[in-house]
Short mmCIF file of C-alpha atoms and ligand atoms in Angstrom, two decimals:
data_model
loop_
_atom_site.label_atom_id
_atom_site.label_comp_id
_atom_site.label_asym_id
_atom_site.label_seq_id
_atom_site.Cartn_x
_atom_site.Cartn_y
_atom_site.Cartn_z
CA MET U 1 -25.07 -52.50 -50.91
CA ILE U 2 -26.20 -49.18 -51.12
CA PHE U 3 -22.27 -48.29 -51.81
CA MET U 4 -22.28 -50.13 -55.18
CA LEU U 5 -25.55 -48.96 -56.51
CA LEU U 6 -24.28 -45.17 -55.73
CA GLU U 7 -21.09 -45.92 -57.19
CA SER U 8 -22.53 -47.33 -60.86
CA TRP U 9 -25.58 -44.95 -60.58
CA ARG U 10 -24.44 -43.46 -64.07
CA TYR U 11 -23.78 -46.81 -65.66
CA PRO U 12 -27.71 -48.66 -66.01
CA GLU U 13 -26.37 -51.43 -67.51
CA GLU U 14 -23.70 -51.71 -64.52
CA LEU U 15 -27.25 -51.69 -62.32
CA LYS U 16 -28.52 -54.55 -64.46
CA SER U 17 -25.45 -56.62 -63.79
CA LEU U 18 -25.44 -55.75 -60.42
CA TYR U 19 -29.33 -56.65 -59.85
CA LEU U 20 -28.94 -60.23 -61.86
CA LEU U 21 -25.76 -60.73 -60.13
CA LYS U 22 -27.08 -60.25 -56.46
CA LYS U 23 -29.99 -62.62 -57.37
CA ARG U 24 -28.02 -65.48 -58.40
CA GLN U 25 -25.69 -65.44 -55.33
CA GLU U 26 -28.28 -64.99 -52.74
CA ARG U 27 -29.75 -68.03 -54.29
CA SER U 28 -26.56 -69.95 -54.02
CA LYS U 29 -25.91 -68.49 -50.03
CA GLU U 30 -25.39 -71.74 -47.58
CA LYS U 31 -25.01 -69.07 -44.35
CA ARG U 32 -24.66 -71.70 -41.74
CA PRO U 33 -21.24 -71.61 -40.01
CA ILE U 34 -18.39 -73.89 -41.64
CA ASN U 35 -18.25 -76.19 -38.66
CA GLU U 36 -22.08 -77.56 -38.67
CA LEU U 37 -21.89 -77.82 -42.26
CA ALA U 38 -18.96 -79.94 -41.68
CA LYS U 39 -21.72 -82.10 -39.07
CA GLU U 40 -24.59 -82.17 -41.60
CA LEU U 41 -23.27 -82.05 -45.28
CA ASP U 42 -22.04 -84.84 -47.09
CA ASP U 43 -18.37 -84.44 -48.54
CA ILE U 44 -18.98 -82.91 -52.02
CA SER U 45 -21.81 -80.83 -50.54
CA PHE U 46 -19.54 -79.27 -47.75
CA CYS U 47 -16.65 -78.82 -50.85
CA TYR U 48 -19.24 -76.56 -52.61
CA ALA U 49 -20.75 -74.35 -50.18
CA VAL U 50 -17.08 -74.09 -48.31
CA LEU U 51 -16.11 -72.81 -51.92
CA ASP U 52 -18.80 -70.09 -51.51
CA ARG U 53 -17.65 -68.76 -48.51
CA VAL U 54 -14.33 -68.77 -49.25
CA SER U 55 -14.26 -67.44 -53.32
CA ARG U 56 -16.28 -64.80 -53.95
CA SER U 57 -15.69 -64.59 -57.51
CA PHE U 58 -14.63 -68.42 -58.65
CA ALA U 59 -17.28 -69.75 -56.93
CA ALA U 60 -20.63 -68.92 -59.22
CA VAL U 61 -18.02 -69.96 -62.57
CA ILE U 62 -17.10 -73.05 -60.69
CA ARG U 63 -20.67 -74.08 -60.62
CA GLN U 64 -21.53 -73.62 -63.99
CA LEU U 65 -18.51 -76.06 -65.38
CA PRO U 66 -20.00 -79.21 -67.42
CA GLU U 67 -20.08 -81.95 -65.07
CA GLU U 68 -16.80 -83.84 -66.05
CA LEU U 69 -14.77 -80.85 -64.58
CA ARG U 70 -16.81 -79.22 -61.94
CA ASP U 71 -15.67 -81.29 -58.61
CA SER U 72 -12.70 -81.75 -59.75
CA VAL U 73 -11.92 -77.88 -60.44
CA CYS U 74 -13.78 -77.31 -57.17
CA LEU U 75 -11.32 -79.27 -55.46
CA PHE U 76 -8.51 -78.19 -56.98
CA TYR U 77 -9.50 -74.72 -56.05
CA LEU U 78 -9.86 -75.64 -52.19
CA VAL U 79 -6.75 -77.67 -52.38
CA LEU U 80 -4.94 -75.05 -53.15
CA ARG U 81 -6.97 -72.36 -51.32
CA GLY U 82 -5.78 -74.87 -48.10
CA LEU U 83 -2.01 -74.15 -49.70
CA ASP U 84 -2.51 -70.49 -49.73
CA SER U 85 -3.65 -70.16 -46.45
CA ILE U 86 -0.75 -71.85 -45.08
CA GLU U 87 1.51 -70.14 -46.75
CA ASP U 88 -0.01 -66.50 -45.54
CA ASP U 89 -0.70 -67.34 -42.41
CA THR U 90 2.17 -65.23 -41.13
CA LYS U 91 1.41 -65.59 -37.24
CA THR U 92 2.41 -69.01 -37.83
CA ALA U 93 5.95 -70.14 -37.49
CA ILE U 94 8.05 -70.61 -40.52
CA GLU U 95 9.46 -73.68 -40.21
CA VAL U 96 5.86 -74.92 -39.42
CA ARG U 97 4.51 -73.35 -42.36
CA ALA U 98 7.81 -74.68 -44.46
CA GLU U 99 6.88 -78.57 -43.52
CA LEU U 100 3.31 -78.18 -44.20
CA LEU U 101 3.68 -77.00 -47.50
CA ARG U 102 5.84 -79.02 -48.03
CA THR U 103 4.12 -82.26 -47.51
CA PHE U 104 0.50 -80.88 -48.07
CA HIS U 105 -0.21 -82.96 -50.90
CA LEU U 106 0.77 -86.32 -49.47
CA LYS U 107 -1.99 -85.83 -47.02
CA HIS U 108 -4.45 -86.69 -49.54
CA ASN U 109 -3.54 -90.38 -48.75
CA ASP U 110 -5.03 -90.08 -45.33
CA PRO U 111 -8.69 -89.86 -45.05
CA ASN U 112 -8.55 -88.04 -41.51
CA TRP U 113 -6.05 -85.64 -41.97
CA SER U 114 -6.82 -82.20 -40.83
CA VAL U 115 -5.01 -79.63 -38.92
CA SER U 116 -6.44 -76.89 -36.22
CA GLY U 117 -5.30 -73.46 -35.74
CA ILE U 118 -3.86 -72.62 -39.11
CA GLY U 119 -5.03 -69.98 -41.52
CA ASP U 120 -4.96 -66.57 -42.38
CA SER U 121 -8.70 -66.04 -41.71
CA ASN U 122 -11.67 -68.03 -39.83
CA ASP U 123 -13.31 -69.58 -42.69
CA TYR U 124 -9.83 -71.01 -44.08
CA ARG U 125 -9.04 -72.29 -40.76
CA LEU U 126 -12.18 -73.96 -40.64
CA LEU U 127 -10.94 -75.39 -44.12
CA LEU U 128 -8.34 -76.43 -42.57
CA GLU U 129 -9.89 -78.21 -39.31
CA ASN U 130 -12.45 -80.27 -41.72
CA TYR U 131 -10.23 -80.68 -44.18
CA GLN U 132 -11.03 -84.77 -43.70
CA LEU U 133 -13.84 -84.11 -46.09
CA VAL U 134 -12.29 -82.60 -48.95
CA ILE U 135 -9.82 -85.40 -49.06
CA SER U 136 -12.73 -87.93 -48.92
CA ALA U 137 -14.22 -85.81 -52.20
CA PHE U 138 -10.92 -85.84 -53.84
CA GLN U 139 -10.37 -89.29 -53.59
CA LYS U 140 -13.65 -89.81 -55.61
CA LEU U 141 -12.24 -87.90 -58.62
CA PRO U 142 -11.05 -89.45 -61.61
CA LEU U 143 -7.68 -90.30 -60.92
CA ASP U 144 -6.18 -88.58 -63.77
CA HIS U 145 -7.64 -85.38 -61.97
CA GLN U 146 -6.45 -86.10 -58.84
CA LYS U 147 -3.16 -86.81 -60.14
CA ILE U 148 -2.59 -82.96 -62.13
CA ILE U 149 -3.85 -81.80 -58.79
CA LEU U 150 -1.32 -83.21 -56.38
CA SER U 151 1.13 -83.13 -58.73
CA THR U 152 0.28 -78.80 -58.99
CA CYS U 153 0.11 -78.92 -55.33
CA ASP U 154 3.47 -80.87 -54.63
CA GLN U 155 5.14 -78.13 -56.91
CA MET U 156 3.46 -75.02 -55.52
CA GLY U 157 3.92 -76.13 -51.99
CA ALA U 158 8.17 -76.62 -52.36
CA GLY U 159 7.49 -73.28 -54.31
CA MET U 160 5.80 -71.48 -51.41
CA CYS U 161 8.55 -73.04 -49.34
CA LYS U 162 11.76 -71.65 -51.16
CA TYR U 163 10.11 -67.90 -50.94
CA LEU U 164 8.91 -68.39 -47.13
CA ASP U 165 11.51 -66.64 -45.63
CA ARG U 166 12.89 -64.38 -48.61
CA GLU U 167 11.96 -61.19 -50.59
CA VAL U 168 11.38 -61.03 -54.28
CA ASN U 169 14.26 -58.86 -55.38
CA GLN U 170 14.83 -59.49 -59.06
CA ILE U 171 12.31 -59.79 -62.10
CA ASP U 172 13.14 -63.20 -62.16
CA GLU U 173 12.44 -63.87 -59.01
CA TYR U 174 8.96 -62.51 -59.68
CA ASP U 175 8.40 -64.44 -62.48
CA GLU U 176 9.82 -67.29 -60.58
CA TYR U 177 7.45 -66.78 -57.60
CA CYS U 178 4.58 -65.72 -59.94
CA GLY U 179 4.90 -68.68 -62.01
CA TYR U 180 5.06 -71.24 -58.39
CA VAL U 181 1.52 -69.80 -56.89
CA ALA U 182 -0.53 -68.73 -60.18
CA GLY U 183 1.30 -70.11 -63.56
CA LEU U 184 0.62 -73.66 -61.83
CA VAL U 185 -2.84 -73.38 -61.73
CA GLY U 186 -2.83 -72.48 -65.00
CA ILE U 187 -1.21 -75.14 -66.20
CA GLY U 188 -3.36 -77.69 -63.81
CA LEU U 189 -6.08 -76.09 -65.25
CA SER U 190 -5.84 -76.89 -68.61
CA GLN U 191 -4.33 -80.61 -68.27
CA LEU U 192 -7.52 -80.76 -66.03
CA PHE U 193 -9.41 -79.04 -69.62
CA SER U 194 -7.44 -81.66 -71.77
CA SER U 195 -7.60 -84.46 -69.67
CA SER U 196 -11.88 -84.71 -69.38
CA GLY U 197 -11.60 -84.34 -73.15
CA LEU U 198 -13.73 -81.05 -73.37
CA GLU U 199 -10.63 -79.30 -74.70
CA ASN U 200 -8.44 -80.88 -76.97
CA SER U 201 -5.03 -82.06 -75.69
CA ALA U 202 -2.16 -79.09 -77.17
CA VAL U 203 -4.76 -76.90 -74.72
CA GLY U 204 -2.90 -79.30 -72.06
CA ARG U 205 0.62 -79.31 -73.53
CA ASN U 206 0.96 -75.68 -74.08
CA GLU U 207 2.49 -74.70 -70.77
CA GLU U 208 4.14 -71.28 -71.91
CA LEU U 209 0.06 -70.02 -72.49
CA SER U 210 -1.09 -71.18 -69.53
CA ASN U 211 1.85 -69.86 -67.21
CA SER U 212 1.21 -66.69 -68.95
CA MET U 213 -2.55 -66.70 -67.91
CA GLY U 214 -1.59 -67.30 -64.51
CA LEU U 215 1.17 -64.15 -64.56
CA PHE U 216 -1.18 -61.68 -65.55
CA LEU U 217 -3.54 -62.61 -62.90
CA GLN U 218 -1.30 -63.03 -59.90
CA LYS U 219 0.93 -59.78 -61.19
CA THR U 220 -2.63 -57.78 -61.28
CA ASN U 221 -3.38 -58.66 -57.93
CA ILE U 222 0.15 -58.10 -56.09
CA ILE U 223 0.26 -54.22 -57.97
CA ARG U 224 -3.17 -53.55 -56.45
CA ASP U 225 -2.39 -54.76 -53.48
CA TYR U 226 0.60 -52.58 -51.98
CA HIS U 227 -1.34 -50.94 -49.65
CA GLU U 228 -3.05 -53.86 -48.10
CA ASP U 229 0.89 -55.36 -48.32
CA LEU U 230 2.29 -53.13 -46.84
CA LEU U 231 -0.16 -52.75 -43.68
CA ALA U 232 0.60 -56.78 -43.75
CA GLU U 233 4.53 -56.81 -43.61
CA ARG U 234 4.52 -58.63 -46.84
CA THR U 235 6.22 -57.13 -50.03
CA PHE U 236 5.77 -59.01 -53.74
CA TRP U 237 7.34 -55.67 -55.88
CA PRO U 238 10.37 -56.71 -57.28
CA ARG U 239 13.16 -54.59 -55.88
CA GLU U 240 14.56 -54.60 -59.44
CA ILE U 241 11.88 -52.14 -60.32
CA TRP U 242 10.93 -50.61 -57.57
CA GLY U 243 14.80 -49.68 -56.67
CA GLN U 244 14.74 -47.48 -59.77
CA TYR U 245 12.74 -45.02 -58.13
CA SER U 246 13.12 -44.90 -54.42
CA SER U 247 15.40 -46.24 -52.04
CA THR U 248 12.57 -48.33 -50.09
CA LEU U 249 9.02 -49.93 -50.96
CA SER U 250 7.32 -48.03 -48.13
CA GLU U 251 8.96 -44.08 -49.02
CA LEU U 252 7.09 -44.49 -52.55
CA LYS U 253 3.82 -43.91 -51.04
CA GLY U 254 4.86 -40.29 -49.59
CA LEU U 255 6.86 -39.07 -52.49
CA LYS U 256 5.28 -36.01 -54.35
CA ASP U 257 7.70 -35.88 -57.35
CA GLY U 258 5.81 -38.47 -60.32
CA ARG U 259 8.23 -40.89 -59.27
CA SER U 260 5.96 -43.60 -57.84
CA THR U 261 3.37 -43.12 -60.74
CA GLN U 262 6.21 -44.02 -63.08
CA CYS U 263 7.36 -46.51 -61.01
CA LEU U 264 3.51 -48.09 -60.38
CA ASN U 265 3.16 -47.70 -64.25
CA HIS U 266 6.66 -49.96 -64.72
CA LEU U 267 4.83 -52.92 -62.78
CA ILE U 268 1.91 -52.48 -64.60
CA THR U 269 3.81 -52.37 -67.89
CA ASP U 270 5.42 -55.66 -66.97
CA ALA U 271 2.52 -57.05 -66.11
CA LEU U 272 0.73 -56.09 -69.84
CA GLN U 273 3.25 -58.37 -71.68
CA HIS U 274 1.45 -61.27 -70.68
CA GLY U 275 -1.86 -59.64 -72.11
CA GLY U 276 -0.93 -61.08 -75.40
CA ASP U 277 -0.56 -64.72 -74.59
CA CYS U 278 -3.73 -64.53 -72.89
CA LEU U 279 -5.60 -63.79 -75.80
CA THR U 280 -4.09 -66.01 -77.75
CA TYR U 281 -4.83 -68.78 -74.86
CA LEU U 282 -8.92 -67.84 -74.77
CA LYS U 283 -8.81 -67.97 -78.31
CA SER U 284 -7.87 -71.85 -78.47
CA ILE U 285 -10.54 -72.63 -76.13
CA LYS U 286 -13.99 -74.22 -77.54
CA ASN U 287 -15.97 -75.43 -74.63
CA PRO U 288 -18.27 -72.18 -73.85
CA MET U 289 -18.11 -72.76 -70.00
CA VAL U 290 -15.01 -73.29 -69.56
CA PHE U 291 -14.05 -70.39 -72.15
CA ARG U 292 -16.30 -67.78 -69.64
CA PHE U 293 -14.30 -69.83 -66.44
CA CYS U 294 -11.28 -69.13 -67.94
CA ALA U 295 -11.87 -65.33 -69.50
CA ILE U 296 -13.59 -63.45 -66.52
CA PRO U 297 -10.83 -63.93 -64.34
CA GLN U 298 -9.01 -61.83 -67.17
CA VAL U 299 -11.24 -59.52 -68.09
CA MET U 300 -11.69 -58.48 -64.61
CA ALA U 301 -7.83 -57.88 -64.34
CA ILE U 302 -7.23 -56.09 -67.70
CA ALA U 303 -10.25 -54.13 -66.24
CA THR U 304 -8.22 -53.69 -62.85
CA LEU U 305 -4.91 -52.84 -64.60
CA ALA U 306 -6.38 -49.81 -66.74
CA GLU U 307 -8.24 -48.46 -63.24
CA VAL U 308 -4.44 -48.59 -61.63
CA PHE U 309 -2.78 -47.00 -63.92
CA SER U 310 -1.17 -43.63 -63.16
CA ASN U 311 -3.43 -44.12 -60.38
CA ASP U 312 -1.78 -42.82 -56.85
CA GLU U 313 -4.27 -44.17 -54.80
CA VAL U 314 -3.03 -47.37 -54.80
CA PHE U 315 -0.51 -46.24 -52.55
CA ARG U 316 -2.93 -45.27 -49.55
CA LYS U 317 -5.66 -47.76 -50.35
CA ASN U 318 -6.60 -50.73 -52.21
CA VAL U 319 -8.04 -49.32 -55.44
CA LYS U 320 -10.70 -51.97 -56.37
CA ILE U 321 -12.96 -51.62 -60.09
CA ARG U 322 -16.62 -50.87 -59.61
CA LYS U 323 -18.99 -53.85 -58.39
CA GLY U 324 -21.14 -52.77 -60.80
CA LEU U 325 -18.54 -53.10 -63.94
CA ALA U 326 -17.39 -55.93 -62.49
CA ALA U 327 -20.78 -57.52 -62.74
CA LYS U 328 -21.49 -56.62 -65.96
CA LEU U 329 -18.06 -57.64 -67.51
CA ILE U 330 -19.36 -61.13 -65.63
CA PHE U 331 -22.57 -61.10 -68.28
CA GLN U 332 -20.40 -59.63 -71.37
CA ALA U 333 -17.27 -62.16 -71.18
CA ASN U 334 -18.99 -65.02 -73.46
CA THR U 335 -17.06 -65.53 -76.58
CA TYR U 336 -13.75 -64.44 -77.80
CA GLN U 337 -14.74 -61.60 -79.80
CA GLU U 338 -17.05 -60.44 -76.89
CA VAL U 339 -13.53 -60.40 -74.70
CA GLN U 340 -11.50 -59.38 -77.22
CA LYS U 341 -13.37 -56.22 -77.61
CA ILE U 342 -13.63 -55.52 -73.79
CA PHE U 343 -9.33 -55.81 -73.75
CA GLU U 344 -8.92 -53.48 -76.56
CA LYS U 345 -11.16 -51.43 -74.76
CA PHE U 346 -9.53 -51.06 -71.68
CA SER U 347 -6.65 -50.88 -73.26
CA ILE U 348 -7.27 -47.74 -75.29
CA ASP U 349 -7.80 -46.31 -71.82
CA ILE U 350 -4.54 -47.38 -70.63
CA PHE U 351 -2.71 -45.68 -73.80
CA LYS U 352 -4.79 -42.95 -72.95
CA LYS U 353 -3.44 -42.25 -69.52
CA ILE U 354 -0.22 -42.68 -70.36
CA PRO U 355 2.45 -39.74 -69.01
CA LYS U 356 4.11 -37.92 -71.64
CA ASN U 357 7.25 -37.99 -69.73
CA ASP U 358 6.45 -41.57 -68.42
CA PRO U 359 10.02 -43.72 -69.22
CA ASN U 360 8.54 -46.74 -69.84
CA SER U 361 5.63 -45.15 -72.22
CA TYR U 362 7.09 -46.94 -75.37
CA LEU U 363 7.26 -50.03 -73.75
CA THR U 364 3.53 -49.58 -72.47
CA ALA U 365 2.43 -48.28 -75.77
CA SER U 366 4.09 -51.47 -77.76
CA TYR U 367 2.32 -54.07 -75.31
CA LEU U 368 -1.24 -52.19 -75.58
CA ARG U 369 -1.19 -52.51 -79.07
CA ARG U 370 -0.77 -56.26 -79.18
CA LEU U 371 -4.21 -56.15 -77.16
CA VAL U 372 -6.08 -54.06 -80.09
CA ASN U 373 -7.66 -55.91 -82.90
CA LYS U 374 -6.04 -54.94 -86.22
CA GLN U 375 -8.99 -54.24 -88.35
CA SER U 376 -9.83 -51.98 -85.34
CA LYS U 377 -10.16 -48.27 -86.78
CA ILE U 378 -7.92 -47.14 -84.02
CA LYS U 379 -4.62 -46.11 -85.37
CA GLU U 380 -3.68 -43.93 -82.06
CA ILE U 381 -1.11 -46.69 -80.45
CA ASP U 382 0.44 -47.35 -83.61
CA LEU U 383 1.18 -44.39 -84.24
CA PHE U 384 2.22 -42.77 -80.57
CA SER U 385 4.90 -46.74 -81.19
CA LYS U 386 6.13 -45.09 -84.12
CA GLU U 387 6.69 -41.47 -82.78
CA ARG U 388 8.17 -43.14 -79.36
CA SER U 389 11.10 -45.36 -81.47
CA MET U 390 11.96 -42.50 -83.57
CA LEU U 391 12.19 -40.25 -80.83
CA GLU U 392 14.27 -43.28 -78.80
CA LYS U 393 16.37 -43.60 -81.90
CA HIS U 394 17.10 -39.98 -82.43
CA ALA U 395 18.05 -40.03 -78.56
CA MET U 396 20.53 -42.71 -79.01
CA ALA U 397 21.86 -41.43 -81.86
CA SER U 398 22.66 -38.16 -80.00
MG1 MG W 1 -0.36 -66.72 -50.70
#
């Protein structure tokens, strides 16, 4: 806590948001061990208590959702958390994980099912060990919600299996993998929003926009987690991109000639292409609480991309935005106009950091331009893009 305060001491608004957020979190935090909770709480209370434990960022926004959606989204989160912790548990044999991933959706028909000793953290293991309570709460959800959740779980499990023993090489595969683990979440959530009647049916039908919402978040995490994933001997950066700058992925962190920064910025540019879709999606959301639920992760993502852009620290440690900044964004992302402003601010921050000699600078600037409000006074990005395109035409002609 002291570190968080020190980090934000120059930003009074962040300190205030940190204080408010801490107060809110303390009120909801259940401190007893998960196994004890499983014995004492009913199924749905257990699910919310575990949600607080396994999801630092989502628990609060899920609790604020309208009643028609709250339990379904809480269960959706826990089901996918269960699936993901099976995928990530590299200590368990691949065959065991593959079988579980393939059949996980079917377990939700068996009210007594649980599994011991699987999960890549203690909390995740305990979630799976007491999974019968998740299933019992799941079976009480509206049937159309159950169907959406299980269909997502089925497709995601199959997708995870496909990539369990192979690396992400081509950009197509990178998009496909991110689509399985995050795009499907966006699609499933949109279907839940429409099915609950809180959003119109077009939201649930537009799979492309929902997929982009997931890809923007997932790619941001993958970029930020370079160091952590390398230590855990996992890689999600696509070879088709990093191979242009280095002969191995781990070599990137030692390069002193700017190639690693170019590689990093290349990946960030690839993620930024989804930003425009995210704004379009958010503009279509009517319910204020559904809006906040969708917008908060997206503003965190654009802030993270601004933090990691041209930032070589990514190769040495896990770079994160200040907790105070995160807290401030949580309280700011209430309306489309506010979110648009946040996207604009961080887009301009990134724009200002584009190195002159960056091979992707034109593309980076053109994606950023889509995130800046047309009526805005800032014309810099337009000018920059025009200048670049003229230079490139000139280079091609000569
Ligand atoms: Mg995973």
